[in-house]
Amino acid sequence: METLYHQTNKQIQEVQSQMGNLERTDRESVHLLENELQARIDQIFTHLERLEILASKEPPNRRQNAKLRVDQLKYDVQHLRTALQNFQHRRYTREAQDREREELLSRTFTTNDADTSIHIDETIQLNTNLHNAHRGMDDLLGSGSSILNGLRDQRSTLKGTHKKMLDVANMLGLSNTVMRLIERRATQDKFIMIGGMLLTCVFMFLVIRYLG
């Protein structure tokens, strides 16, 4: 298990490093890098499935720690996948806007379009402003989506960690008072997380309504 764990952890670090190259890669090659990153992320998830099986077969005194280490790797790669999806969404939006702008600029006006050609500069400026507003909304939505995914991932991780803490506590024979304190803290964390998700949704709704 240790060999596969270190190999998977190294792959996650390499993907994190390559993610920084997305913004610097030219438009003709960026989709190749995206495909490579997606393939590596899929491979990491395959390794994690194997690691979960191996962790469940560890001796009882090492099993909980092994599962926690695997959960941390899973948490890291889920964030990488979300970041890649957000980047792809922004790239698709920019490319669509660029195509619309090029079509507008390349339009041929005839003598019957005299009135339209008089206002071409204003139309282009209006179109550019609308695209900028849409891009800002897409960035906000992408950030909000990333935050919500992160909160969901944290909730799943906290639930798993809470269960494992209770298992460890039972093994160590901790008192009922300590057990209740642990459960109360987990409940408080849950309410805090739900409140954060609701505030994020309200913020995104207000931004969309204001910009719209």
Coordinates of C-alpha atoms in Angstrom, one line a residue:
M1 CA 0.0 0.0 0.0
E2 CA 2.8 2.4 0.8
T3 CA 4.3 2.2 -2.7
L4 CA 0.9 2.9 -4.3
Y5 CA 0.2 5.7 -1.8
H6 CA 3.4 7.6 -2.5
Q7 CA 3.0 7.0 -6.3
T8 CA -0.5 8.5 -6.2
N9 CA 0.5 11.4 -4.0
K10 CA 3.3 12.2 -6.5
Q11 CA 0.9 12.1 -9.4
I12 CA -1.4 14.6 -7.6
Q13 CA 1.5 17.0 -7.1
E14 CA 2.5 16.7 -10.7
V15 CA -1.1 17.5 -11.8
Q16 CA -1.1 20.5 -9.5
S17 CA 2.1 21.8 -11.1
Q18 CA 0.7 21.3 -14.6
M19 CA -2.5 23.1 -13.8
G20 CA -0.5 26.3 -13.5
N21 CA 0.5 25.9 -17.2
L22 CA -3.1 26.1 -18.4
E23 CA -3.3 29.9 -18.5
R24 CA 0.1 30.2 -20.2
T25 CA -0.6 27.6 -22.9
D26 CA -1.6 28.9 -26.4
R27 CA -5.1 28.3 -27.7
E28 CA -4.0 25.7 -30.3
S29 CA -2.4 23.5 -27.6
V30 CA -4.5 24.1 -24.5
H31 CA -7.0 21.4 -25.3
L32 CA -4.2 18.8 -25.5
L33 CA -3.0 19.8 -22.0
E34 CA -6.6 19.6 -20.7
N35 CA -7.0 16.1 -22.1
E36 CA -3.7 15.0 -20.6
L37 CA -4.7 16.4 -17.2
Q38 CA -8.1 14.7 -17.4
A39 CA -6.5 11.4 -18.2
R40 CA -4.1 11.7 -15.2
I41 CA -6.9 12.6 -12.9
D42 CA -8.9 9.6 -14.0
Q43 CA -5.9 7.4 -13.4
I44 CA -5.5 8.9 -9.9
F45 CA -9.1 8.0 -9.1
T46 CA -8.4 4.4 -10.2
H47 CA -5.5 4.3 -7.8
L48 CA -7.6 5.7 -5.0
E49 CA -10.2 2.9 -5.5
R50 CA -7.3 0.4 -5.1
L51 CA -6.0 2.2 -2.1
E52 CA -9.4 2.1 -0.4
I53 CA -9.4 -1.7 -0.7
L54 CA -5.9 -2.0 0.6
A55 CA -6.6 0.4 3.5
S56 CA -9.6 -1.8 4.6
K57 CA -7.2 -4.8 4.7
E58 CA -4.7 -3.0 7.0
P59 CA -4.3 -4.3 10.6
P60 CA -6.8 -2.8 13.0
N61 CA -4.3 -0.6 14.7
R62 CA -3.3 1.0 11.4
R63 CA -6.5 0.9 9.5
Q64 CA -8.0 4.2 10.6
N65 CA -4.9 6.1 9.8
A66 CA -4.6 4.5 6.4
K67 CA -8.2 5.4 5.6
L68 CA -7.6 9.0 6.7
R69 CA -4.6 9.3 4.4
V70 CA -6.6 7.9 1.4
D71 CA -9.5 10.4 2.2
Q72 CA -7.0 13.3 2.1
L73 CA -5.7 12.2 -1.4
K74 CA -9.3 11.9 -2.6
Y75 CA -10.1 15.4 -1.3
D76 CA -7.1 16.9 -3.1
V77 CA -7.9 15.2 -6.5
Q78 CA -11.5 16.3 -6.3
H79 CA -10.4 19.9 -6.0
L80 CA -8.1 19.4 -9.0
R81 CA -11.0 18.0 -11.1
T82 CA -13.3 20.9 -10.1
A83 CA -10.6 23.5 -11.0
L84 CA -10.0 21.8 -14.4
Q85 CA -13.8 21.9 -15.1
N86 CA -14.0 25.6 -14.2
F87 CA -11.1 26.4 -16.5
Q88 CA -12.7 24.5 -19.4
H89 CA -16.0 26.3 -18.9
R90 CA -14.3 29.7 -19.0
R91 CA -12.3 28.7 -22.1
Y92 CA -15.4 27.6 -23.9
T93 CA -17.2 30.9 -23.0
R94 CA -14.2 33.0 -24.2
E95 CA -14.0 31.1 -27.5
A96 CA -17.7 31.5 -28.2
Q97 CA -17.5 35.3 -27.5
D98 CA -14.5 35.6 -29.8
R99 CA -16.3 33.8 -32.6
E100 CA -19.3 36.1 -32.2
R101 CA -17.0 39.2 -32.3
E102 CA -15.2 38.0 -35.4
E103 CA -18.5 37.3 -37.2
L104 CA -19.7 40.8 -36.3
L105 CA -16.5 42.4 -37.5
S106 CA -16.4 40.4 -40.7
R107 CA -20.0 41.2 -41.7
T108 CA -20.3 42.9 -45.1
F109 CA -22.6 45.8 -45.3
T110 CA -24.3 46.9 -48.5
T111 CA -25.8 50.2 -49.5
N112 CA -29.1 49.0 -48.0
D113 CA -27.3 48.7 -44.7
A114 CA -26.2 52.4 -44.5
D115 CA -28.1 53.1 -41.3
T116 CA -26.6 50.0 -39.7
S117 CA -23.1 50.8 -40.8
I118 CA -23.3 54.3 -39.3
H119 CA -23.8 52.7 -35.9
I120 CA -21.4 49.8 -36.2
D121 CA -18.9 51.3 -33.7
E122 CA -21.6 51.6 -31.1
T123 CA -22.8 48.1 -31.7
I124 CA -19.3 46.7 -31.4
Q125 CA -18.8 48.6 -28.1
L126 CA -22.1 47.4 -26.8
N127 CA -21.3 43.8 -27.8
T128 CA -17.9 44.1 -26.1
N129 CA -19.5 45.5 -22.9
L130 CA -22.0 42.6 -22.8
H131 CA -19.3 40.1 -23.3
N132 CA -17.3 41.6 -20.5
A133 CA -20.3 41.5 -18.2
H134 CA -21.0 37.8 -19.2
R135 CA -17.4 36.9 -18.6
G136 CA -17.5 38.5 -15.1
M137 CA -20.7 36.6 -14.3
D138 CA -19.1 33.3 -15.6
D139 CA -16.1 33.9 -13.4
L140 CA -18.3 34.6 -10.4
L141 CA -20.4 31.5 -11.1
G142 CA -17.3 29.4 -11.6
S143 CA -15.8 30.7 -8.3
G144 CA -19.1 30.1 -6.5
S145 CA -19.4 26.6 -8.0
S146 CA -15.8 25.8 -6.8
I147 CA -16.7 27.1 -3.3
L148 CA -19.9 25.0 -3.1
N149 CA -18.0 21.9 -4.4
G150 CA -15.3 22.5 -1.8
L151 CA -17.9 22.8 1.0
R152 CA -19.6 19.6 -0.1
D153 CA -16.2 17.8 -0.2
Q154 CA -15.3 19.2 3.2
R155 CA -18.7 18.0 4.5
S156 CA -18.1 14.5 3.2
T157 CA -14.6 14.5 4.7
L158 CA -15.8 15.8 8.0
K159 CA -18.5 13.1 8.2
G160 CA -16.0 10.4 7.4
T161 CA -13.5 11.8 9.9
H162 CA -16.3 12.1 12.6
K163 CA -17.2 8.4 12.1
K164 CA -13.6 7.4 12.3
M165 CA -13.1 9.5 15.4
L166 CA -16.0 7.7 17.1
D167 CA -14.6 4.3 16.1
V168 CA -11.2 5.3 17.5
A169 CA -12.9 6.6 20.7
N170 CA -14.7 3.3 21.1
M171 CA -11.5 1.4 20.7
L172 CA -9.8 3.6 23.3
G173 CA -12.7 3.4 25.7
L174 CA -13.3 7.1 26.1
S175 CA -16.0 8.3 28.4
N176 CA -19.6 9.1 27.2
T177 CA -19.0 12.8 28.1
V178 CA -16.1 13.1 25.6
M179 CA -18.2 11.2 23.0
R180 CA -21.0 13.7 23.4
L181 CA -18.6 16.6 23.1
I182 CA -17.3 15.2 19.8
E183 CA -20.8 14.7 18.5
R184 CA -21.8 18.3 19.5
R185 CA -18.8 19.7 17.7
A186 CA -19.6 17.8 14.6
T187 CA -23.2 19.1 14.6
Q188 CA -21.9 22.7 15.0
D189 CA -19.5 22.2 12.1
K190 CA -22.5 20.9 10.0
F191 CA -24.6 24.0 10.7
I192 CA -21.7 26.3 10.0
M193 CA -21.1 24.6 6.6
I194 CA -24.8 24.8 5.7
G195 CA -24.8 28.5 6.6
G196 CA -21.8 29.1 4.4
M197 CA -23.4 27.3 1.5
L198 CA -26.6 29.3 1.9
L199 CA -24.8 32.6 2.1
T200 CA -22.8 31.7 -1.1
C201 CA -26.0 30.9 -3.0
V202 CA -27.7 34.2 -1.8
F203 CA -24.6 36.1 -2.9
M204 CA -24.5 34.5 -6.4
F205 CA -28.3 35.1 -6.8
L206 CA -27.9 38.8 -5.9
V207 CA -24.9 39.2 -8.3
I208 CA -26.8 37.5 -11.2
R209 CA -29.9 39.7 -10.6
Y210 CA -27.8 42.9 -10.3
L211 CA -25.7 42.2 -13.4
G212 CA -28.7 40.9 -15.3

